[in-house]
Short mmCIF file of C-alpha atoms and ligand atoms in Angstrom, two decimals:
data_model
loop_
_atom_site.label_atom_id
_atom_site.label_comp_id
_atom_site.label_asym_id
_atom_site.label_seq_id
_atom_site.Cartn_x
_atom_site.Cartn_y
_atom_site.Cartn_z
CA UNK A 1 130.45 144.14 -117.98
CA UNK A 2 130.92 140.56 -118.54
CA UNK A 3 133.77 138.94 -119.23
CA UNK A 4 135.03 135.74 -120.94
CA UNK A 5 138.76 134.81 -122.12
CA UNK A 6 139.16 133.27 -125.16
CA UNK A 7 142.29 131.07 -126.19
CA UNK A 8 142.74 131.80 -130.38
CA UNK A 9 144.34 128.66 -131.71
CA UNK A 10 144.19 129.89 -134.54
CA UNK A 11 146.97 127.14 -136.32
CA UNK A 12 147.58 125.54 -138.92
CA UNK A 13 146.44 125.88 -143.33
CA UNK A 14 143.46 128.45 -143.08
CA UNK A 15 142.70 128.91 -139.62
CA UNK A 16 145.24 131.44 -138.90
CA UNK A 17 142.40 133.78 -142.19
CA UNK A 18 139.72 132.69 -140.50
CA UNK A 19 140.25 132.73 -137.51
CA UNK A 20 141.49 136.76 -137.49
CA UNK A 21 138.45 136.84 -139.81
CA UNK A 22 136.09 135.93 -136.99
CA UNK A 23 138.01 137.97 -133.76
CA UNK A 24 137.13 140.99 -135.60
CA UNK A 25 134.06 140.53 -136.06
CA UNK A 26 133.77 139.29 -132.25
CA UNK A 27 135.29 142.49 -132.07
CA UNK A 28 132.76 144.47 -134.03
CA UNK A 29 129.89 142.54 -131.66
CA UNK A 30 131.18 143.75 -128.10
CA UNK A 31 131.59 147.44 -129.33
CA UNK A 32 128.08 146.64 -130.48
CA UNK A 33 125.75 144.85 -128.01
CA UNK A 34 127.74 146.87 -125.11
CA UNK A 35 127.52 143.97 -122.00
CA UNK A 36 129.85 141.77 -122.03
CA UNK A 37 134.04 141.86 -122.91
CA UNK A 38 136.28 139.33 -124.57
CA UNK A 39 140.02 138.48 -123.35
CA UNK A 40 141.61 136.38 -126.25
CA UNK A 41 145.01 135.96 -125.89
CA UNK A 42 146.68 133.97 -129.31
CA UNK A 43 148.52 130.91 -129.21
CA UNK A 44 150.41 129.68 -131.86
CA UNK A 45 150.18 126.22 -132.15
CA UNK A 46 149.75 124.25 -134.63
CA UNK A 47 152.17 122.64 -137.32
CA UNK A 48 155.48 125.03 -137.46
CA UNK A 49 155.23 125.14 -133.28
CA UNK A 50 156.08 121.27 -134.31
CA UNK A 51 158.45 121.69 -136.61
CA UNK A 52 160.71 123.96 -134.81
CA UNK A 53 160.16 121.60 -131.14
CA UNK A 54 159.11 118.68 -131.85
CA UNK A 55 155.36 118.51 -130.28
CA UNK A 56 152.36 120.25 -131.76
CA UNK A 57 151.87 122.80 -128.52
CA UNK A 58 153.86 122.46 -125.26
CA UNK A 59 154.18 119.46 -123.25
CA UNK A 60 152.21 122.18 -120.24
CA UNK A 61 149.10 123.24 -123.09
CA UNK A 62 146.59 121.90 -121.85
CA UNK A 63 147.52 123.89 -118.15
CA UNK A 64 147.69 127.24 -119.93
CA UNK A 65 144.73 126.63 -121.69
CA UNK A 66 142.40 125.62 -118.96
CA UNK A 67 141.07 128.82 -116.65
CA UNK A 68 140.08 129.77 -119.73
CA UNK A 69 136.47 130.59 -120.97
CA UNK A 70 136.59 128.73 -124.73
CA UNK A 71 138.63 127.92 -126.94
CA UNK A 72 138.40 129.27 -130.76
CA UNK A 73 140.14 127.23 -133.19
CA UNK A 74 141.51 126.95 -136.66
CA UNK A 75 142.25 124.59 -138.53
CA UNK A 76 145.47 121.99 -138.39
CA UNK A 77 147.02 120.22 -140.56
CA UNK A 78 150.79 120.74 -142.87
CA UNK A 79 151.26 118.92 -146.53
CA UNK A 80 154.55 117.84 -144.63
CA UNK A 81 153.98 116.74 -141.11
CA UNK A 82 151.69 113.40 -140.90
CA UNK A 83 147.57 113.97 -140.22
CA UNK A 84 148.42 111.34 -137.41
CA UNK A 85 151.22 113.70 -135.82
CA UNK A 86 148.88 117.47 -135.79
CA UNK A 87 146.06 116.16 -134.79
CA UNK A 88 146.38 113.61 -131.96
CA UNK A 89 149.34 116.05 -130.90
CA UNK A 90 146.61 119.00 -131.36
CA UNK A 91 143.15 119.34 -131.51
CA UNK A 92 142.49 115.16 -130.16
CA UNK A 93 145.12 116.11 -127.04
CA UNK A 94 142.80 118.85 -126.77
CA UNK A 95 139.07 116.78 -127.04
CA UNK A 96 140.43 113.78 -125.10
CA UNK A 97 141.69 115.94 -122.27
CA UNK A 98 139.18 118.01 -121.20
CA UNK A 99 136.63 115.15 -121.68
CA UNK A 100 134.81 117.60 -124.07
CA UNK A 101 132.52 114.22 -125.27
CA UNK A 102 129.91 116.19 -127.19
CA UNK A 103 130.53 117.78 -130.98
CA UNK A 104 127.94 119.38 -131.59
CA UNK A 105 126.55 120.33 -135.67
CA UNK A 106 124.17 122.14 -136.46
CA UNK A 107 123.37 122.51 -140.27
CA UNK A 108 121.05 124.59 -142.29
CA UNK A 109 120.90 126.02 -145.44
CA UNK A 110 121.52 129.63 -144.81
CA UNK A 111 119.61 132.51 -146.53
CA UNK A 112 121.15 133.21 -149.79
CA UNK A 113 122.39 130.10 -150.30
CA UNK A 114 121.16 126.76 -151.50
CA UNK A 115 120.76 123.00 -151.55
CA UNK A 116 123.09 120.77 -154.21
CA UNK A 117 119.54 119.43 -154.16
CA UNK A 118 117.32 119.87 -156.51
CA UNK A 119 114.16 119.81 -154.46
CA UNK A 120 115.37 120.51 -151.42
CA UNK A 121 114.07 123.64 -149.73
CA UNK A 122 115.48 125.93 -146.90
CA UNK A 123 112.92 124.94 -144.11
CA UNK A 124 113.64 120.92 -146.01
CA UNK A 125 117.71 120.78 -144.47
CA UNK A 126 117.24 121.93 -140.65
CA UNK A 127 119.67 119.31 -139.00
CA UNK A 128 122.23 118.84 -135.67
CA UNK A 129 124.31 115.99 -135.99
CA UNK A 130 125.82 115.31 -132.05
CA UNK A 131 128.73 113.10 -132.36
CA UNK A 132 130.79 111.19 -129.91
CA UNK A 133 133.67 112.91 -129.24
CA UNK A 134 135.72 110.52 -127.00
CA UNK A 135 135.67 107.24 -127.25
CA UNK A 136 134.15 104.81 -130.33
CA UNK A 137 137.07 104.45 -133.53
CA UNK A 138 138.53 107.87 -132.57
CA UNK A 139 139.89 106.39 -128.97
CA UNK A 140 144.03 105.56 -130.00
CA UNK A 141 143.74 101.87 -129.09
CA UNK A 142 145.53 99.91 -131.33
CA UNK A 143 149.38 98.50 -132.85
CA UNK A 144 151.72 98.09 -134.93
CA UNK A 145 154.01 95.18 -135.04
CA UNK A 146 156.54 92.79 -137.72
CA UNK A 147 156.86 96.48 -139.19
CA UNK A 148 157.81 95.57 -142.37
CA UNK A 149 157.55 92.10 -142.66
CA UNK A 150 154.97 90.20 -145.08
CA UNK A 151 153.18 88.69 -141.98
CA UNK A 152 152.68 92.53 -140.25
CA UNK A 153 149.83 93.53 -138.40
CA UNK A 154 148.26 96.87 -137.16
CA UNK A 155 144.75 96.33 -135.13
CA UNK A 156 142.43 99.26 -134.22
CA UNK A 157 140.54 99.46 -132.09
CA UNK A 158 137.05 100.64 -131.08
CA UNK A 159 135.49 100.93 -127.76
CA UNK A 160 132.47 101.91 -126.56
CA UNK A 161 132.06 102.21 -123.22
CA UNK A 162 128.36 101.89 -120.70
CA UNK A 163 129.04 105.61 -119.28
CA UNK A 164 130.56 107.01 -122.74
CA UNK A 165 127.18 105.82 -125.06
CA UNK A 166 124.63 106.78 -122.04
CA UNK A 167 126.25 109.71 -121.60
CA UNK A 168 126.04 110.91 -125.38
CA UNK A 169 122.68 109.58 -125.98
CA UNK A 170 121.12 111.24 -123.19
CA UNK A 171 123.00 114.47 -124.44
CA UNK A 172 121.51 113.61 -127.73
CA UNK A 173 118.25 113.15 -126.41
CA UNK A 174 117.45 115.64 -124.28
CA UNK A 175 118.39 118.04 -126.69
CA UNK A 176 116.09 116.02 -129.18
CA UNK A 177 113.61 117.16 -126.65
CA UNK A 178 114.44 120.93 -126.93
CA UNK A 179 114.33 121.20 -130.88
CA UNK A 180 110.60 121.62 -132.11
CA UNK A 181 110.12 118.74 -134.12
CA UNK A 182 111.73 116.32 -130.61
CA UNK A 183 112.86 113.92 -133.29
CA UNK A 184 116.25 111.88 -133.28
CA UNK A 185 117.83 109.56 -135.20
CA UNK A 186 120.91 106.89 -133.96
CA UNK A 187 122.66 106.50 -136.73
CA UNK A 188 124.09 102.66 -135.89
CA UNK A 189 125.97 99.48 -137.62
CA UNK A 190 124.35 97.42 -135.89
CA UNK A 191 123.86 94.41 -138.66
CA UNK A 192 127.68 94.31 -139.55
CA UNK A 193 129.53 95.24 -136.15
CA UNK A 194 127.95 92.76 -133.89
CA UNK A 195 129.44 93.52 -130.31
CA UNK A 196 129.87 97.64 -130.23
CA UNK A 197 127.01 98.65 -132.07
CA UNK A 198 124.99 96.25 -130.47
CA UNK A 199 125.98 97.44 -127.41
CA UNK A 200 125.19 101.56 -128.61
CA UNK A 201 121.69 100.72 -130.20
CA UNK A 202 121.02 98.45 -126.89
CA UNK A 203 121.75 102.06 -124.51
CA UNK A 204 119.69 104.28 -126.81
CA UNK A 205 116.42 102.16 -126.31
CA UNK A 206 117.40 102.31 -122.82
CA UNK A 207 117.55 106.16 -122.77
CA UNK A 208 114.93 106.61 -124.58
CA UNK A 209 112.55 105.78 -121.66
CA UNK A 210 113.68 108.50 -119.55
CA UNK A 211 112.47 110.42 -122.70
CA UNK A 212 109.45 109.34 -123.97
CA UNK A 213 108.53 112.35 -125.67
CA UNK A 214 110.97 111.96 -127.88
CA UNK A 215 109.85 110.03 -131.00
CA UNK A 216 112.90 108.87 -132.27
CA UNK A 217 114.08 106.22 -134.95
CA UNK A 218 117.89 103.77 -135.92
CA UNK A 219 118.81 104.00 -139.15
CA UNK A 220 122.03 101.44 -140.92
CA UNK A 221 124.58 104.53 -141.55
CA UNK A 222 125.00 103.54 -145.15
CA UNK A 223 120.87 104.11 -145.35
CA UNK A 224 121.31 106.86 -143.07
CA UNK A 225 123.53 108.37 -146.43
CA UNK A 226 120.91 108.34 -149.27
CA UNK A 227 118.12 108.95 -146.29
CA UNK A 228 120.25 112.48 -146.15
CA UNK A 229 119.90 113.01 -149.76
CA UNK A 230 116.32 111.28 -150.65
CA UNK A 231 114.57 112.54 -147.63
CA UNK A 232 116.14 115.38 -146.39
CA UNK A 233 112.79 116.78 -144.12
CA UNK A 234 112.47 113.36 -142.50
CA UNK A 235 115.76 114.12 -140.28
CA UNK A 236 116.29 116.38 -137.42
CA UNK A 237 118.51 115.69 -134.61
CA UNK A 238 120.20 113.37 -135.37
CA UNK A 239 123.04 110.89 -133.28
CA UNK A 240 126.26 109.00 -134.25
CA UNK A 241 129.42 107.75 -133.52
CA UNK A 242 133.21 109.36 -133.43
CA UNK A 243 134.04 108.51 -137.11
CA UNK A 244 130.48 107.73 -138.75
CA UNK A 245 129.23 111.67 -137.51
CA UNK A 246 132.55 112.72 -139.13
CA UNK A 247 131.23 111.30 -142.30
CA UNK A 248 127.99 111.81 -142.45
CA UNK A 249 128.86 115.66 -140.92
CA UNK A 250 130.84 115.95 -144.10
CA UNK A 251 127.90 115.38 -146.51
CA UNK A 252 125.49 117.37 -144.12
CA UNK A 253 127.84 120.55 -144.96
CA UNK A 254 127.77 119.70 -148.56
CA UNK A 255 124.05 119.37 -148.88
CA UNK A 256 123.91 122.42 -147.07
CA UNK A 257 125.82 124.33 -149.59
CA UNK A 258 128.79 124.61 -148.36
CA UNK A 259 131.79 122.96 -145.83
CA UNK A 260 132.90 126.17 -145.33
CA UNK A 261 129.74 127.26 -143.57
CA UNK A 262 129.47 124.45 -141.61
CA UNK A 263 130.26 125.57 -137.84
CA UNK A 264 130.77 122.97 -134.79
CA UNK A 265 131.52 123.12 -130.89
CA UNK A 266 133.51 120.49 -128.92
CA UNK A 267 131.53 120.49 -125.73
CA UNK A 268 132.29 119.54 -122.44
CA UNK A 269 128.23 119.57 -120.75
CA UNK A 270 129.35 119.27 -117.08
CA UNK A 271 131.08 122.68 -117.50
CA UNK A 272 134.57 120.81 -115.95
CA UNK A 273 137.01 122.04 -118.62
CA UNK A 274 136.77 124.98 -121.83
CA UNK A 275 135.13 123.83 -124.63
CA UNK A 276 136.36 123.94 -127.62
CA UNK A 277 134.98 125.31 -131.15
CA UNK A 278 136.26 125.30 -134.17
CA UNK A 279 134.69 125.40 -138.10
CA UNK A 280 134.25 122.06 -139.51
CA UNK A 281 136.85 122.64 -142.78
CA UNK A 282 140.06 121.60 -142.67
CA UNK A 283 143.94 123.56 -143.59
CA UNK A 284 143.10 123.74 -147.03
CA UNK A 285 146.19 124.22 -148.16
CA UNK A 286 145.25 124.40 -151.75
CA UNK A 287 143.72 128.00 -150.94
CA UNK A 288 145.92 128.47 -148.13
CA UNK A 289 146.97 132.23 -148.61
CA UNK A 290 145.25 133.17 -150.75
CA UNK A 291 142.99 135.68 -149.70
CA UNK A 292 140.04 133.34 -150.62
CA UNK A 293 138.45 130.85 -147.52
CA UNK A 294 135.28 131.38 -147.21
CA UNK A 295 135.00 133.29 -143.35
CA UNK A 296 131.15 132.42 -142.72
CA UNK A 297 131.92 128.83 -141.19
CA UNK A 298 134.06 130.32 -138.52
CA UNK A 299 131.84 133.60 -137.65
CA UNK A 300 129.04 130.53 -137.16
CA UNK A 301 131.47 128.79 -134.95
CA UNK A 302 132.10 132.15 -133.31
CA UNK A 303 127.57 131.76 -132.54
CA UNK A 304 127.92 128.50 -131.27
CA UNK A 305 130.69 130.01 -128.72
CA UNK A 306 128.31 132.86 -127.37
CA UNK A 307 125.31 130.16 -127.08
CA UNK A 308 127.71 128.34 -124.86
CA UNK A 309 128.83 131.76 -123.13
CA UNK A 310 124.94 132.41 -122.73
CA UNK A 311 125.55 135.25 -124.65
CA UNK A 312 122.91 134.61 -126.30
CA UNK A 313 121.54 137.93 -128.02
CA UNK A 314 125.26 138.41 -129.62
CA UNK A 315 124.07 134.81 -131.18
CA UNK A 316 121.34 136.20 -132.75
CA UNK A 317 122.70 139.37 -133.56
CA UNK A 318 125.74 137.72 -134.96
CA UNK A 319 123.47 134.97 -137.14
CA UNK A 320 121.06 137.81 -138.12
CA UNK A 321 124.22 139.94 -140.10
CA UNK A 322 126.23 136.85 -141.19
CA UNK A 323 122.50 135.73 -143.10
CA UNK A 324 122.07 139.00 -144.25
CA UNK A 325 125.48 138.56 -145.67
CA UNK A 326 125.22 135.45 -147.23
CA UNK A 327 121.61 136.35 -148.30
CA UNK A 328 123.00 139.59 -151.01
CA UNK A 329 125.13 137.05 -152.64
CA UNK A 330 129.00 138.46 -151.40
CA UNK A 331 129.78 134.50 -152.25
CA UNK A 332 133.55 133.10 -151.70
CA UNK A 333 134.36 130.91 -154.32
CA UNK A 334 133.54 127.97 -152.44
CA UNK A 335 130.11 129.30 -152.46
CA UNK A 336 130.62 129.91 -156.63
CA UNK A 337 131.23 133.58 -155.76
CA UNK A 338 133.93 136.19 -156.62
CA UNK A 339 134.18 137.50 -152.40
CA UNK A 340 137.26 137.26 -150.68
CA UNK A 341 136.95 136.74 -147.36
CA UNK A 342 138.55 140.12 -146.14
CA UNK A 343 135.24 141.16 -147.74
CA UNK A 344 132.74 138.75 -146.58
CA UNK A 345 134.10 139.28 -142.86
CA UNK A 346 133.97 144.19 -143.60
CA UNK A 347 130.27 143.09 -144.97
CA UNK A 348 129.13 141.32 -141.90
CA UNK A 349 131.20 143.67 -139.47
CA UNK A 350 128.96 146.30 -141.01
CA UNK A 351 125.97 144.35 -140.68
CA UNK A 352 126.39 143.76 -137.33
CA UNK A 353 127.54 147.62 -136.82
CA UNK A 354 124.23 149.04 -138.92
CA UNK A 355 122.14 146.15 -137.58
CA UNK A 356 118.87 146.78 -135.64
CA UNK A 357 118.44 143.23 -134.14
C1 IPM B 1 137.18 117.27 -138.80
C2 IPM B 1 137.77 116.83 -139.04
C3 IPM B 1 138.92 115.44 -137.94
C4 IPM B 1 138.21 113.76 -137.71
C5 IPM B 1 139.92 115.69 -138.67
C6 IPM B 1 140.67 116.71 -138.89
C7 IPM B 1 141.08 114.71 -138.45
O1 IPM B 1 137.64 116.24 -139.83
O2 IPM B 1 136.30 117.59 -137.17
O3 IPM B 1 135.41 116.00 -138.89
O4 IPM B 1 137.81 113.98 -138.33
O5 IPM B 1 137.30 114.31 -136.84
MG1 MG B 2 135.17 115.60 -140.28
#
């Protein structure tokens, strides 16, 4: 029996609702599949923890997480704690502390869902966004001076390193090579940002030489938004900086039907540290506690986590069950339906139990 240890950090907002739904579905999978077990430990970190202790996680938080096979994360943020504190205190502290330099964001239109784009057929939109996840615009470099005076200044410096850009490009080219179309789009803004982004382009061109089979092109980020909407089928694998990919992945999720379904993995491809998997949607205070959060993002996220752990059959079974439910029309309000988190979760568990996949 293969056993994996999972650190669950449900954290804030709808995080606890969707993570417990996800754990229930994972439990159903291990019962059905046999072959592997998950040992789950929950960590009560996040904004409530911050209000009690003054930090989002304990000082030895990373040490506690380090032995786990993977981290299953909900969402961070609270209406009464500044976002940069919640974010830097937990999620980014884990991404950067564990050098999870790849953020992987697959997007496609699940069965039974539709794109808001009029002519977009399900097969026209099947993308993977590779987001640089440790540097760029999220380096946290900069400062404030002369606070409160008219000459007050703030700087926010983007950092691009040869090592950082090379490794994300290599990952993206490799991924593109493994996908059937072998198509990669490198997103840039080198017309306006003439240092970091020109460097980014140069390294893309260098790395491309290692992957002669990959057909690649370059898109300015602004033009990229137009292409995603006007010609979705012309895209496949996409690589972009931390901030550009942050923005494009929200657009991608919306074009695929809802932010509520989109998953992500913060991955250390070298496996020196545990990788962390989370739905893309945030804390969503407007619907917190109402029992209507879409758990599909957390389920797809669980599938990404299982893929990382090497449980390919379980991934198939889970996604098959998820799509049986999305196809059946049982949808939460973000998808235009009336179903609750509970109903969708039970339906996916039932689909797993009755599955012949
Ligand atoms: C995401 C989110 C985060 C980000 C927020 C919560 C800071 O939008 O994962 O896309 O910008 O990285
Ligand atoms: Mg985002």
